Amino acid sequence: MKCTKIVWLSLCVVLACSRQAGTSVGSCPEVEARVDKLLSQMTLAEKIGQMNQVSAGGDVAHYAEALRKGQIGSILNEVDPDKINEFQRLAVEESRLGIPLLVGRDVIHGFHTIFPIPLGLAATFDPALAEQGARVAAVEATAQGVRWTFSPMLDIARDPRWGRIAEGSGEDPFLDARMAEAMVRGYQGSVLDSTSMAACIKHFVGYGAAEGGRDYNSTYITERELRNVYLPPFEAAVKAGALTLMTSFNDNDGVPSTGNRFILRDILRDEWGFDGMVVTDWNSMGEMISHGFGTDRKDVAEKAANAGVDMDMMTFGFLSHLEELVKGGAVKEKTIDDAVRNILRVKCLLGLFEHPYTDAGAAKAVQYAPDHLAAAQKSAEESAILLKNSGVLPLRDGARILVTGPLADAPHDQLGTWVFDGEKEHSVTPLKALEARFPDRIDYVQGLQYSRQKRERFDDVTAAARRADVVLAFLGEEAILSGEAHSLADLNLKGSQSELLAALKAVGKPVVAVVMAGRPLTIERDLANCDALLYAFHPGTMGGPALAALLSGDVNPSGKAPVTFLRTAGQAPLYYNHHMTGRPYNGETLLDDIGLEAGQTSLGNTSYYLDYGAYPLFPFGFGLSYTSFAYSDLALDKETYGVEDTIRVRFTLSNTGAREGTEVVQLYVRDLVGSVTRPVKELKAFRRETLQAGESRTIELSLPVSELAFYGLDMVKKVEPGDFQLWVAGDSASGEPLSFKVK
Ligand code: BGC
């Protein structure tokens, strides 16, 4: 087989792909003409073959016959470039029409070079960095022949019990949307070329609202909530040019997404004009039988096709039944043609017809390239959130440091969930990085071998702590405790980690906890047993150097919580942008204030928990720095705006501490009265600002009034005139509001 190094840009690709964000993917006549021509040559069986995706798993011989017959449009789970080329060769050179395969993979937070988990990336509030990370992933994956990633995951997640909270950008639609656009741009590139990997925005839709945080569970999201909260990140990603979309496993209000015409046709196609490709999640078509939404595979294949699914991942429902369904009139051939057009369009735009093969010999050279590792390290540095610091950080020069804990030297676990191709041999652990940064000053006693381990006594660790000046305890979750199908009911540190921390605190030396986890764990009791706490999520390949840089003070922490940190799992779901009840919380009776045999009362009581009150441990947007920031002189350019206007907010940001630092400035708005109730706060803008010690800067943020639009009582998106409040602050719970009107 001849594999040429791909350096190309075909004419139609240049035309189609120099498109501006917001134009549809099929807006290039050359691409459409080519797709139509091909479609006119295809038999019904060949069309249906394009709608079938299989998990290859290295077995070329097993699929050879199906490939020759044109029964497979896409494969997933094959990353060996030689095998990918062989799969492609069978499709391109031995099938009648020679249509190349779309080769997909879950490249979720890096391919070989692993970046922080997406939730950690969201804590950077740095879309440009997320774009860079996605680009790195695309360069590495496409070099091996993978041209389609099942990422980014855009599911709003307000319940940290859900294991897949790790895979998304957290609880806020605005932050999620900005990260979504950035990642789509990063994966696909500004112009589609050989390093472009089609993005797949998932899981459409509502999957993150699984009841009780139990994966795959039902959701009950009203249309208004869907439109105001869950859909905006998807719409933003579609506008940014995302080529593909994946349906979700859940049923919403009784309708599984894979059979949901309202979301797949009415909203996605008709309202947003999406003409990329829709793939199911793994067997989510088949799962509609378990849901009780279809009797058998034929029935669910019909429902999925008619609802608007283009490609079937691993149910084989289309392959087995579509022909019969078309012949019997249950599915129109036009429906099949539209689906195949969507698939061929993506293949054409990616240039697969011109260059189906990858240069297997060159693939290795780009993996773990120095600039990729540098980008991964920077992402890990920006993603860590300093949640507490009573002055022990940054570490003092010359201190003797005890490193301990199950995550200090856990090269596999620091990579986090959904890592198929990153190898732990390339991970630089905190222990290794600290030994390099502080030669001869590190003592290491593991304490616990893994996060779930239970131990009664920690004499070896506490003895070492006595010899040290400061203790660094690396705690958290093993990678496997978050991610798909890994929901938890209890969000405390597992095993004896809290006991280890308490034993260390009892020694009396300063203790720094570093938590590496896939979700915001409930760490309230642990906060009391440490002098500083840095929350690093699972930071990826370069987590060690990033954490060493942060702990030593070479880099100043700047991460901010992309999700609310709960005090206890029983508070879930608790998120900053909730609606107000008729009885706003104002700090009332807690459990111990209730007298014995107290009479029944509800008057005056409000919405909160008797045992935990109403507030979280840390609000959305929260994160400390080694310096401090002050906001002053906040002012709006007007008191009243028209719906076409842009609000300009000015303020002074001052670095009031002794060293340079970066603050994530956040702008929140509240619409006081609406045709329906509105969230108490909504993030509407953010920006990272780096200031020298003592520096003050006047900053102006602009907010088009149109950004205040929402779906009200009439389910039409518009700005409702009235009174608003606006905050600019370093987190969602700080700052004093300004008032303005929209008329
Ligand atoms: C997950 C998807 C993933 C797919 C393919 C499913 O189990 O829900 O997110 O892309 O598998 O691996």
Coordinates of N, CA and C and ligand atoms in Angstrom, one line a residue, residues 76-77 105-106 108 150 164 167 202-203 207 216 246 249 281-282 313 418 420 484, ligand 1:
L76 N -14.7 2.7 14.9 CA -14.2 3.3 16.1 C -13.3 2.3 16.8
N77 N -12.5 2.8 17.7 CA -11.6 2.0 18.5 C -10.5 1.3 17.7
R105 N -12.7 8.0 17.5 CA -12.1 7.6 18.7 C -12.5 8.5 19.8
D106 N -12.5 8.1 21.0 CA -12.8 9.0 22.1 C -11.4 9.6 22.5
I108 N -10.6 12.5 24.3 CA -11.4 13.3 25.2 C -10.7 14.5 25.8
F150 N -14.9 11.8 19.6 CA -16.2 12.0 20.2 C -16.1 12.9 21.4
R164 N -19.6 11.3 35.1 CA -19.2 12.0 33.9 C -19.1 13.5 34.0
E167 N -16.1 14.9 32.5 CA -15.9 15.0 31.1 C -16.4 16.3 30.5
K202 N -21.5 16.2 22.2 CA -22.3 15.2 22.8 C -22.6 15.6 24.3
H203 N -23.6 15.0 24.9 CA -24.5 14.0 24.4 C -25.8 14.7 24.3
Y207 N -28.2 14.7 29.2 CA -27.7 13.5 29.9 C -27.1 13.8 31.3
Y216 N -26.9 7.2 33.1 CA -27.9 6.7 32.2 C -29.3 6.9 32.6
M246 N -23.6 13.7 18.8 CA -24.0 12.3 19.3 C -25.2 12.4 20.1
F249 N -27.9 8.8 26.0 CA -28.5 7.6 26.4 C -29.9 7.9 27.1
D281 N -25.2 7.3 20.4 CA -24.2 6.8 21.3 C -24.2 5.3 21.2
W282 N -23.2 4.7 21.8 CA -22.9 3.2 21.7 C -24.2 2.4 22.0
M313 N -24.2 3.7 16.0 CA -23.0 3.1 16.6 C -23.4 1.8 17.4
W418 N -11.4 8.3 30.9 CA -11.4 8.4 29.4 C -10.0 8.6 28.8
F420 N -7.6 6.4 26.6 CA -7.3 5.1 25.9 C -5.9 5.1 25.4
E484 N -17.7 7.5 32.9 CA -18.9 6.8 32.5 C -19.2 5.7 33.5
Ligands
BGC1 C1 -20.1 6.9 25.6 C2 -19.7 7.9 24.6 C3 -18.5 7.5 23.8 C4 -18.9 6.1 23.1 C5 -17.9 5.6 22.2 C6 -20.2 5.5 25.1 O1 -20.3 4.6 26.1 O2 -21.3 7.3 26.3 O3 -19.4 9.2 25.2 O4 -18.2 8.4 22.8 O5 -19.2 5.2 24.2 O6 -16.8 5.1 22.9

